Coordinates of N, CA and C in Angstrom, one line a residue:
X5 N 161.4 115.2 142.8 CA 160.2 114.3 142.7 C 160.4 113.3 141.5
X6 N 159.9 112.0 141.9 CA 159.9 110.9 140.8 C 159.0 111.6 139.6
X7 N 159.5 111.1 138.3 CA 158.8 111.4 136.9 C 157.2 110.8 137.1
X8 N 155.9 111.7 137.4 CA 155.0 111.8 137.0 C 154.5 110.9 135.6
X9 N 153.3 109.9 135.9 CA 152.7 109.0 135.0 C 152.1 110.6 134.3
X10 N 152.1 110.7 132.9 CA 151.4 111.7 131.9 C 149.5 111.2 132.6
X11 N 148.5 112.1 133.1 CA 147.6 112.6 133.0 C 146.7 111.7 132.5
X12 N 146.9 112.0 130.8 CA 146.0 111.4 130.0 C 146.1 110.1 130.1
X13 N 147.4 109.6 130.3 CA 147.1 107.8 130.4 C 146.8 107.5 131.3
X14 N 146.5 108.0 133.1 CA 145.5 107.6 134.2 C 144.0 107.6 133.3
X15 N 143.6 108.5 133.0 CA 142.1 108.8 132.4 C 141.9 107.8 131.3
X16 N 143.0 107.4 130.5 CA 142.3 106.8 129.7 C 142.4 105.1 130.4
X17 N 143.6 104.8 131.4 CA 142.6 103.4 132.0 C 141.9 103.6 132.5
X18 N 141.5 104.5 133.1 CA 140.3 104.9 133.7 C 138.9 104.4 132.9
X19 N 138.8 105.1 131.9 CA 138.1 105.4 131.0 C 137.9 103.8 130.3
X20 N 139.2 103.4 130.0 CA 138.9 102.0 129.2 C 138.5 100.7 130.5
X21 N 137.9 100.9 131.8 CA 137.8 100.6 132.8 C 136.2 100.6 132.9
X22 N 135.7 101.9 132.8 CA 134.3 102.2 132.9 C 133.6 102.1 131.7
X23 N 134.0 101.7 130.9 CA 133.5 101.9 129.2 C 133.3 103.3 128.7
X24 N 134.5 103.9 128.5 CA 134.6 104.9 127.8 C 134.9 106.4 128.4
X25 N 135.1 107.1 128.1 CA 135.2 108.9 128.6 C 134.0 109.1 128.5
X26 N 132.7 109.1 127.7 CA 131.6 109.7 128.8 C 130.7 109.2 130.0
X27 N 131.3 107.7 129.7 CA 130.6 106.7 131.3 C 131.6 107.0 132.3
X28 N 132.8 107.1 132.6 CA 133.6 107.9 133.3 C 132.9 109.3 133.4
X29 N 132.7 110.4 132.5 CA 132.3 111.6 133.0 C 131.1 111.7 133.9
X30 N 130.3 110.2 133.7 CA 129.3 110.7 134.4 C 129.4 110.2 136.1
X31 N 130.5 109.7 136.3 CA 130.8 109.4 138.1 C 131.9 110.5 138.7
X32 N 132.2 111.5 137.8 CA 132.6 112.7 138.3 C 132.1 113.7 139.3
X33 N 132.9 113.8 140.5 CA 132.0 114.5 141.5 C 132.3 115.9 141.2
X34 N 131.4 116.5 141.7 CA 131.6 118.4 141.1 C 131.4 119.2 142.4
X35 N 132.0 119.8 142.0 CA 133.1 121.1 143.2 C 131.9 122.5 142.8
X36 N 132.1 123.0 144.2 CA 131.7 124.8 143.9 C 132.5 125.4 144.0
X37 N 131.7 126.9 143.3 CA 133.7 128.4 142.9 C 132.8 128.7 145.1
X38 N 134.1 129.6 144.9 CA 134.1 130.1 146.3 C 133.4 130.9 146.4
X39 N 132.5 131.6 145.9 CA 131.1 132.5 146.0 C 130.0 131.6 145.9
X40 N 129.9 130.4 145.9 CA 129.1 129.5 146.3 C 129.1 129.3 147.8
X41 N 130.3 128.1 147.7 CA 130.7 127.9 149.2 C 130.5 129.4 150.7
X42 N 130.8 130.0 150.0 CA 131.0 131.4 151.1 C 129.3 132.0 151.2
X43 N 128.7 131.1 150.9 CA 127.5 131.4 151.0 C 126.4 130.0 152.0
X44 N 127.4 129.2 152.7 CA 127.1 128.5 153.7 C 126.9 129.3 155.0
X45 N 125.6 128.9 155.9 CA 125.9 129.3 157.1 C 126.8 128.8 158.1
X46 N 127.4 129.3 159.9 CA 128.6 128.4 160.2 C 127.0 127.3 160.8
X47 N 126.1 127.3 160.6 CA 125.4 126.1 161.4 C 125.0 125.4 160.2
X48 N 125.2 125.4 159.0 CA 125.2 124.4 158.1 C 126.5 123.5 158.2
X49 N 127.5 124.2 158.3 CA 129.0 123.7 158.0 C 129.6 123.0 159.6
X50 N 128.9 123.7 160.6 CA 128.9 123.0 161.8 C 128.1 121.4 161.7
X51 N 126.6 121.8 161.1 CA 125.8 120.4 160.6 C 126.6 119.2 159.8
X52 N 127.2 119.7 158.9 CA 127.8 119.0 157.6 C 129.3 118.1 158.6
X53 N 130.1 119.1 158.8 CA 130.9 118.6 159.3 C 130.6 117.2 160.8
X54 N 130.1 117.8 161.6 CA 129.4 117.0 163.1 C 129.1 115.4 162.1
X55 N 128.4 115.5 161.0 CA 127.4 114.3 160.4 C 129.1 113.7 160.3
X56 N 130.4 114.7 159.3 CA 130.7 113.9 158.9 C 131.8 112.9 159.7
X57 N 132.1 113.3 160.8 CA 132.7 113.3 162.3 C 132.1 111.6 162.7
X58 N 130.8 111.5 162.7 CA 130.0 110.2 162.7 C 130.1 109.5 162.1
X59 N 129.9 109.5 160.8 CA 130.2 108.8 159.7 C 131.4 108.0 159.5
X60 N 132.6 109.0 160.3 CA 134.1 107.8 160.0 C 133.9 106.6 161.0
X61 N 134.0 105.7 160.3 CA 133.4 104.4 160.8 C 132.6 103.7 161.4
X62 N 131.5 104.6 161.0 CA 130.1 103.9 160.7 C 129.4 103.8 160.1
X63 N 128.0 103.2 160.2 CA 127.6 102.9 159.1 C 126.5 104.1 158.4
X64 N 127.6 104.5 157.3 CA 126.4 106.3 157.0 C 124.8 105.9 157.1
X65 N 124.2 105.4 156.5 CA 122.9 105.0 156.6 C 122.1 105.6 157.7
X66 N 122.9 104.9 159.1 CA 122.4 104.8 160.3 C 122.4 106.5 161.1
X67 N 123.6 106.9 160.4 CA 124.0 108.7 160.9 C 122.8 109.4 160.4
X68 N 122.9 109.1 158.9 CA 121.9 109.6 157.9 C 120.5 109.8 158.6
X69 N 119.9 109.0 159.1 CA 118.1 108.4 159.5 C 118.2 109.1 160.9
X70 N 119.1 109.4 161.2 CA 119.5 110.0 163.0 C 119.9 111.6 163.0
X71 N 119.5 111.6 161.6 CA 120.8 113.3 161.6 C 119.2 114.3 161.9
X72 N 118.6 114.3 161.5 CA 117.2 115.1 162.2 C 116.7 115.1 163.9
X73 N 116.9 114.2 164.1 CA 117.2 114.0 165.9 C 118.7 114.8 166.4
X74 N 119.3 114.9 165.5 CA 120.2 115.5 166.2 C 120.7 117.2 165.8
X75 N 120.1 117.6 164.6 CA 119.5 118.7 164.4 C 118.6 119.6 165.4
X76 N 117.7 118.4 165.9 CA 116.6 119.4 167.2 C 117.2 119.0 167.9
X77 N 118.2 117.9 168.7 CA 118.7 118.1 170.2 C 120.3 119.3 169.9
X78 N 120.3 119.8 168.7 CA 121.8 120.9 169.0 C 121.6 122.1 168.5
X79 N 120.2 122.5 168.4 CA 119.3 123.7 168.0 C 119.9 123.8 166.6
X80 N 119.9 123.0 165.8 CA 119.7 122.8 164.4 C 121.5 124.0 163.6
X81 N 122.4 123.0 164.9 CA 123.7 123.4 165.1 C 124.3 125.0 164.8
X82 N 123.4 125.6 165.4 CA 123.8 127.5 165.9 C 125.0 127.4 166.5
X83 N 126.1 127.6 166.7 CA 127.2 127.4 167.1 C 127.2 128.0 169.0
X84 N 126.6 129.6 168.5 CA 126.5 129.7 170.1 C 125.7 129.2 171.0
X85 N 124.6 128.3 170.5 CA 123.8 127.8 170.9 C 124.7 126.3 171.6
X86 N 125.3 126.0 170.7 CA 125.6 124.4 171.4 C 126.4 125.1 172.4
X87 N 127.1 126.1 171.9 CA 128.5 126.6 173.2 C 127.9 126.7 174.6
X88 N 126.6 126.7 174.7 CA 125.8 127.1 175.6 C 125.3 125.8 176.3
X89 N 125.4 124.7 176.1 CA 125.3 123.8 176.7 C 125.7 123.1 177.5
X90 N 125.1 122.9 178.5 CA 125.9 122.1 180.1 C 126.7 120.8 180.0
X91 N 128.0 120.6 180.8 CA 128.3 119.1 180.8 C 127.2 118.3 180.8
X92 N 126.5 118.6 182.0 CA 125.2 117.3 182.2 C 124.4 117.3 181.0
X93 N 124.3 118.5 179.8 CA 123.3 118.2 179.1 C 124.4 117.4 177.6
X94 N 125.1 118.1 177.9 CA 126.2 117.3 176.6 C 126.2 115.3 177.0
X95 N 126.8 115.4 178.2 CA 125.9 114.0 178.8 C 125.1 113.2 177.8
X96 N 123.6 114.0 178.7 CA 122.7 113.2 178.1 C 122.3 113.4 176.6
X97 N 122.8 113.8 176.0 CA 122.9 114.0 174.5 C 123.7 112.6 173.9
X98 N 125.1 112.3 174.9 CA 125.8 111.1 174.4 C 125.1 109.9 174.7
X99 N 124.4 109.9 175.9 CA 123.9 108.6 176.0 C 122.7 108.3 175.6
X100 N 121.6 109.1 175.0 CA 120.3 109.5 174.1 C 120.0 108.3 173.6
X101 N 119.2 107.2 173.4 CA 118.9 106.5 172.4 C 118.6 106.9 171.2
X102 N 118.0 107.8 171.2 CA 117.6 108.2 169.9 C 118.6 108.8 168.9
X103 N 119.8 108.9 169.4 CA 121.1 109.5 169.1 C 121.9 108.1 168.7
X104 N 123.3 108.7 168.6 CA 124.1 108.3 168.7 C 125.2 107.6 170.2
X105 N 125.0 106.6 170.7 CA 125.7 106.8 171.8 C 127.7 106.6 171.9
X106 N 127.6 108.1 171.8 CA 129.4 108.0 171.8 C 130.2 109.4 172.3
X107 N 130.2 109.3 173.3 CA 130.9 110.6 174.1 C 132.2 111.5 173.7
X108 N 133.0 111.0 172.9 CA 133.9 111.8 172.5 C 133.8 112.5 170.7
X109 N 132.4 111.6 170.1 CA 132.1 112.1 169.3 C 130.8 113.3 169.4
X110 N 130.4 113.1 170.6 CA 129.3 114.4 170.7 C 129.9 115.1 171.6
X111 N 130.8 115.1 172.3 CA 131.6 116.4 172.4 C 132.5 117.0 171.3
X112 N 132.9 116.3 170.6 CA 133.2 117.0 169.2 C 132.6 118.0 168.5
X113 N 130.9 118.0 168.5 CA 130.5 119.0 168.4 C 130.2 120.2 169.2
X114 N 130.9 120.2 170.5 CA 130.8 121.4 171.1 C 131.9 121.6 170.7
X115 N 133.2 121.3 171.0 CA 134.8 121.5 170.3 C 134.6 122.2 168.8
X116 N 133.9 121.9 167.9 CA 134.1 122.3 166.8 C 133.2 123.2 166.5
X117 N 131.9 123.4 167.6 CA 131.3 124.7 167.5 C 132.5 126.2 167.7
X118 N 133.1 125.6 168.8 CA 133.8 126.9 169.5 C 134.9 127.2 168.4
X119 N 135.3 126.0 167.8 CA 136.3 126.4 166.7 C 135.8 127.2 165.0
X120 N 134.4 127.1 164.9 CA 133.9 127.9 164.0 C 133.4 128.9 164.3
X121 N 133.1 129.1 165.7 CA 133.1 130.4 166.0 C 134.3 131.3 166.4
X122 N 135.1 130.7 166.3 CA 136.6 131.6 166.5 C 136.7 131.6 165.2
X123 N 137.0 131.3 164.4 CA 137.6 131.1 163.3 C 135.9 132.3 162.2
X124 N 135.0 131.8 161.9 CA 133.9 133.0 162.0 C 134.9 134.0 162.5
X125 N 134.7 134.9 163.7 CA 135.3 135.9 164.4 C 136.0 136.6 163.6
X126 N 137.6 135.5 163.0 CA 138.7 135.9 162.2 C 138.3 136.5 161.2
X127 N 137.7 135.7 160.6 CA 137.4 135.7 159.0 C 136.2 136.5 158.4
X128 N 135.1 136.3 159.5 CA 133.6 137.1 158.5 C 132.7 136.0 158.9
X129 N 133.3 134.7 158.1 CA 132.4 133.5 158.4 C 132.9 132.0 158.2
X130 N 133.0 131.2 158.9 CA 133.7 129.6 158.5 C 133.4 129.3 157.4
X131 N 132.4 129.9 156.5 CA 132.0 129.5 155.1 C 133.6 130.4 154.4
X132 N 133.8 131.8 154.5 CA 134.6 132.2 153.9 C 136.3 132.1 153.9
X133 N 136.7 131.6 155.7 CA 137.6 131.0 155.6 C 137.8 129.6 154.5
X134 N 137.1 129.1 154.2 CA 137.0 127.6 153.9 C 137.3 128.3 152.4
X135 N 136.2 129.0 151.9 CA 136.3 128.9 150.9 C 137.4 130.3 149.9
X136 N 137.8 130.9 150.7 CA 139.3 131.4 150.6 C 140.4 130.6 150.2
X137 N 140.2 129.4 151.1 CA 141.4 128.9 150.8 C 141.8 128.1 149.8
X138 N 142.9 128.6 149.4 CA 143.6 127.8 147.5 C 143.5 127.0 147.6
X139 N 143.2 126.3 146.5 CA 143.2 124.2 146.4 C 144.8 123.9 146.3
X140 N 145.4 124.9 145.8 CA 147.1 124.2 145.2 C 147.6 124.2 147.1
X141 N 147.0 124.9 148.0 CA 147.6 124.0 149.2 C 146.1 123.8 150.4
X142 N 145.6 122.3 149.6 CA 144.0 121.9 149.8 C 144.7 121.5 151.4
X143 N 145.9 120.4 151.1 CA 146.4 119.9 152.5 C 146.5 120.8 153.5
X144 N 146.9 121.8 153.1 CA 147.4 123.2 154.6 C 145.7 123.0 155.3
X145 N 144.8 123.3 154.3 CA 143.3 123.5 154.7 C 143.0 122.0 155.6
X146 N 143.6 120.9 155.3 CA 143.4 119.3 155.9 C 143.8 120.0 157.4
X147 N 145.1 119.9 157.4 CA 145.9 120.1 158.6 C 145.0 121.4 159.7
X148 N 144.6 122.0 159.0 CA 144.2 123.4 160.4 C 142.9 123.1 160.4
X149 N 142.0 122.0 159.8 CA 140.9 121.4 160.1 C 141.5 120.5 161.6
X150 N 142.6 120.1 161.4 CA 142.6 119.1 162.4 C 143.4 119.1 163.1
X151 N 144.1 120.2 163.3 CA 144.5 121.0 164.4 C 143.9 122.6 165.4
X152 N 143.2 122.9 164.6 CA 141.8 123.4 165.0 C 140.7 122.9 165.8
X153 N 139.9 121.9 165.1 CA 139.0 121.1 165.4 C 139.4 119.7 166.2
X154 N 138.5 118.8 166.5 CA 138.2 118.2 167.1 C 138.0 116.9 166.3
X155 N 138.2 115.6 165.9 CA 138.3 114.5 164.9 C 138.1 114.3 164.1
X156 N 139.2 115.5 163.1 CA 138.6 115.9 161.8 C 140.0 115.3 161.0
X157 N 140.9 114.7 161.6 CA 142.3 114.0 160.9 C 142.0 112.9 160.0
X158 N 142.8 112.2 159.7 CA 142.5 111.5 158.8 C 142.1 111.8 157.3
X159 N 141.1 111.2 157.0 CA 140.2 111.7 155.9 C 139.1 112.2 156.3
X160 N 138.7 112.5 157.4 CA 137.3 113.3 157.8 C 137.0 114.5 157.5
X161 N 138.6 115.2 157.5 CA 138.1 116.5 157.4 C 138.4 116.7 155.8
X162 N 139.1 116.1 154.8 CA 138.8 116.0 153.8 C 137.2 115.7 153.1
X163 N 137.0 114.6 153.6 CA 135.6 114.5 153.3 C 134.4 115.2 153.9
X164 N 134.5 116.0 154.5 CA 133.8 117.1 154.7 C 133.7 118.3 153.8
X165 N 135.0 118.0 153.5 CA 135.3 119.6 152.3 C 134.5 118.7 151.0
X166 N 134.7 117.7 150.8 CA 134.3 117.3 149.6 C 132.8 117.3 149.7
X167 N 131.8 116.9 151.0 CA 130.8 117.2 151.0 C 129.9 118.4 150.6
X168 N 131.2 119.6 151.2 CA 130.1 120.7 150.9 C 130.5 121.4 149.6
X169 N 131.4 120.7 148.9 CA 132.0 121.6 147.8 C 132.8 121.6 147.3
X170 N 133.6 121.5 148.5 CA 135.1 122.4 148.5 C 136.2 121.6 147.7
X171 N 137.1 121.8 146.5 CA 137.3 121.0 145.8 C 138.8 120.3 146.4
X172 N 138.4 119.7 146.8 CA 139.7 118.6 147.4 C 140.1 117.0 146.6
X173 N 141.4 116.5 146.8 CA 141.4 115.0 146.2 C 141.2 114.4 147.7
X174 N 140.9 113.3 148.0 CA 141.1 112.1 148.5 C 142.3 111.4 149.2
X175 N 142.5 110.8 150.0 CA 143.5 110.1 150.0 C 142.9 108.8 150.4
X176 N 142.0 108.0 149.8 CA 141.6 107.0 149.6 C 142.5 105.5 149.4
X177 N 142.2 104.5 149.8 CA 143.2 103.5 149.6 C 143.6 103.0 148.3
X178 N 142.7 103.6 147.2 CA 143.3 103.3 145.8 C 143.7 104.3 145.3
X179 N 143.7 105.4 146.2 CA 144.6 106.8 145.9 C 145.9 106.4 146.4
X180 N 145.9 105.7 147.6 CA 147.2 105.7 148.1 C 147.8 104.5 147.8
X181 N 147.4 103.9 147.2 CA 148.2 102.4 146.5 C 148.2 103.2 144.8
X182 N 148.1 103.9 144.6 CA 148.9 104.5 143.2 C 149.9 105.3 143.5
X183 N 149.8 106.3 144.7 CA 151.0 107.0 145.0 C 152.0 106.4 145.2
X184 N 151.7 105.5 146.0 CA 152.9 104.6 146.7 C 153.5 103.8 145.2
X185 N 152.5 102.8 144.7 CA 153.3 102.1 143.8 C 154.3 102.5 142.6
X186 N 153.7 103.8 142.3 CA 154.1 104.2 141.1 C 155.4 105.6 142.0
X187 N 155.8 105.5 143.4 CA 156.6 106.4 144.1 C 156.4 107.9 144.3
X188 N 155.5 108.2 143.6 CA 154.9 109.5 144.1 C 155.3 110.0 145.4
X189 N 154.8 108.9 146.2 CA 154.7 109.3 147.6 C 155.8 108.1 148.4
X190 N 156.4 109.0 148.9 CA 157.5 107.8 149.6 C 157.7 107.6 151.2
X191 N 156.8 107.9 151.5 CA 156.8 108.7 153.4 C 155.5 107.7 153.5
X192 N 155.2 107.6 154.9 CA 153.5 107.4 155.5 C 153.2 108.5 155.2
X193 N 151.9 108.3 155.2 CA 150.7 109.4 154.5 C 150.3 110.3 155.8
X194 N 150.8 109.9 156.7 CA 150.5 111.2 157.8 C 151.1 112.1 158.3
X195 N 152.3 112.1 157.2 CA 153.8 112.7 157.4 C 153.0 114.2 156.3
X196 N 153.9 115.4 157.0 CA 154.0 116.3 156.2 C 154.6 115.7 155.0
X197 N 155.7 115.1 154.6 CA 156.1 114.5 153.4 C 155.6 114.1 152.6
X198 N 154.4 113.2 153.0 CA 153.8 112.8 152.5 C 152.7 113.5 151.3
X199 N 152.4 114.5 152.7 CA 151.1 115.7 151.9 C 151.8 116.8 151.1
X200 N 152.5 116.9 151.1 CA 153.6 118.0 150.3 C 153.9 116.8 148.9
X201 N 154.0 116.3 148.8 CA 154.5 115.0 147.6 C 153.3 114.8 146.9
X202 N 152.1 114.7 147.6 CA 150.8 114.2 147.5 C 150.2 115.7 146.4
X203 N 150.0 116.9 147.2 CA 150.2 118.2 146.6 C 150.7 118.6 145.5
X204 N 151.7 118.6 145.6 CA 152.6 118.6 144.7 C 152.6 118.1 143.6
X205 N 152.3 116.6 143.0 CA 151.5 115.6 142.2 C 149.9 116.4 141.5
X206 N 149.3 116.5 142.5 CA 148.0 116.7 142.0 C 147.9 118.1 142.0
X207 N 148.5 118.8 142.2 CA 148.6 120.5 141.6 C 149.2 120.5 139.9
X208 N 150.4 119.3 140.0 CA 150.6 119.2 138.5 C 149.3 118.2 137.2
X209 N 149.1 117.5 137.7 CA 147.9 117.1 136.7 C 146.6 118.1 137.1
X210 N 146.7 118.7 137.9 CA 145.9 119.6 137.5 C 146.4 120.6 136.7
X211 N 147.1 121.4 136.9 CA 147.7 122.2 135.4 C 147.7 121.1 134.2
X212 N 148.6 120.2 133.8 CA 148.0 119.8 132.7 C 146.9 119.1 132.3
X213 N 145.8 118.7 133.1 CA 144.5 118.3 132.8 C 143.4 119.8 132.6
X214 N 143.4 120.6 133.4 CA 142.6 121.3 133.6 C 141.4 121.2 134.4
X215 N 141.6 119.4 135.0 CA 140.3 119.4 135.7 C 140.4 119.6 137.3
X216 N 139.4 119.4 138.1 CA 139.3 119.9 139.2 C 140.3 118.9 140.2
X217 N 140.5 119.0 141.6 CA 141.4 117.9 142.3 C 140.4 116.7 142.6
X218 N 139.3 117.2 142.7 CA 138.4 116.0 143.3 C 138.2 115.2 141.5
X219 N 138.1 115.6 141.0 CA 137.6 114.9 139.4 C 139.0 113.9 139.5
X220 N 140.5 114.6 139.5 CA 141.6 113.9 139.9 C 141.6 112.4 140.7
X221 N 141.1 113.0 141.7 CA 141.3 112.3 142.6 C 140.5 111.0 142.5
X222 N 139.2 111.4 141.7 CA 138.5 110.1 141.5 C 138.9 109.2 139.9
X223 N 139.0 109.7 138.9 CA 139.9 109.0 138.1 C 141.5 108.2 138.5
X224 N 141.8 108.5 139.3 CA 142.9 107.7 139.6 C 142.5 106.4 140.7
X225 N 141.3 106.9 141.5 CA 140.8 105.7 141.8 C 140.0 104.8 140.9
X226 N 139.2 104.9 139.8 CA 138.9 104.5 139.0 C 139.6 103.6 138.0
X227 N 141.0 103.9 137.9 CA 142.1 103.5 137.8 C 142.6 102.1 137.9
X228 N 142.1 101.9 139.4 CA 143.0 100.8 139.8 C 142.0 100.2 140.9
X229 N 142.6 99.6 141.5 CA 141.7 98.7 142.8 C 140.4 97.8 142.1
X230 N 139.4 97.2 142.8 CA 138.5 96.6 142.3 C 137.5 97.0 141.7
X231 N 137.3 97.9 141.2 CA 136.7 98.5 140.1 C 135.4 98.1 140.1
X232 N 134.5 98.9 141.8 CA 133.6 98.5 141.7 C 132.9 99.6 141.6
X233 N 132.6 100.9 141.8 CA 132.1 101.7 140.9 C 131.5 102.1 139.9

């Protein structure tokens, strides 16, 4: 692996960016321990996730104002409950005005009902799988989100984890314009290479920082790019 930028000199342009270490501390996102998380229901985490499924490339706002409409049309996301629902009613669910109209994203939430209820099954509960799993391999947790589930690749199923807790970094485009420039990362970012490189990096500033990967993850975007934040 290429020689790692030292830690403290991300944070401090960071820092000399935002005016100072504690105006930086205060755009710090904060993570739960795993006796938190494991205390999600799977129809919260089915809710959380579904919203965040919508949200990749659109406009949150509009998901946001709609996400109660779609709480009472999916019985306020019970997993066996949506499992229970007809093609024809999954249908009229996608073409709904009051919804969302997009068919491969509202079948998504049947798809990812069935996969938290398998996975529940395994485990006890999709809250404790989730929150079982180590941060030092946060990516293994990306990948079986989205090979599991239903269009949770990308950054979706990352930012779902970051929604409810779960302490993950980003791979954001001013995440990945530091990996790349400074050679961290030398693969496309969709490559196992990539996330192993990626890992690997941010498992080490996290031992020597002591802070979380999401705290990580957002000082190095703070870092760099247009610094609007």
């Amino acid at each position: 692996m290429v020689k790692l930028e030292k830690f403290s000199d991300i944070f401090d342009r960071a820092a000399e960016r935002k005016g100072g270490a504690k105006a930086l501390g205060l755009l710090m996102p904060q993570s739960l321990e795993a006796d938190e998380i494991g205390q999600y229901s799977d129809a919260q985490l089915l809710s959380a996730m579904s919203k965040q499924v919508f949200q990749s490339g659109f406009v949150w706002r509009v998901v946001e104002n709609k996400w109660p409409a779609y709480e009472e049309a999916f019985f306020n996301f019970e997993p066996f409950k949506v499992l229970m629902l007809s093609p024809d009613q999954i249908q009229q669910r996608a073409s709904d005005a009051t919804l969302i109209r997009h068919q491969k994203k509202t079948q998504s939430i049947v798809d990812n009902a069935y996969m938290v209820q398998q996975i529940s099954a395994e485990h006890g509960s999709f809250a404790e799988f989730i929150a079982n799993w180590p941060e030092e391999d946060i990516t293994g947790l990306w990948q079986a989100l989205k090979k599991k589930g239903s269009r949770l690749g990308g950054n979706t199923g990352p930012y779902f984890l970051r929604t409810i807790g779960k302490d993950t970094f980003l791979l954001t485009n001013d995440v990945k314009s530091y990996l790349t420039a400074t050679k961290v990362v030398d693969a496309g970012f969709t490559s196992q290479t990539a996330l192993r490189q990626a890992q690997s990096a941010f498992n080490h500033w996290q031992q020597e920082s002591g802070l979380s990967l999401a705290q990580i993850s957002r000082i190095i975007s703070l870092g760099v790019g247009d610094n609007r934040v």
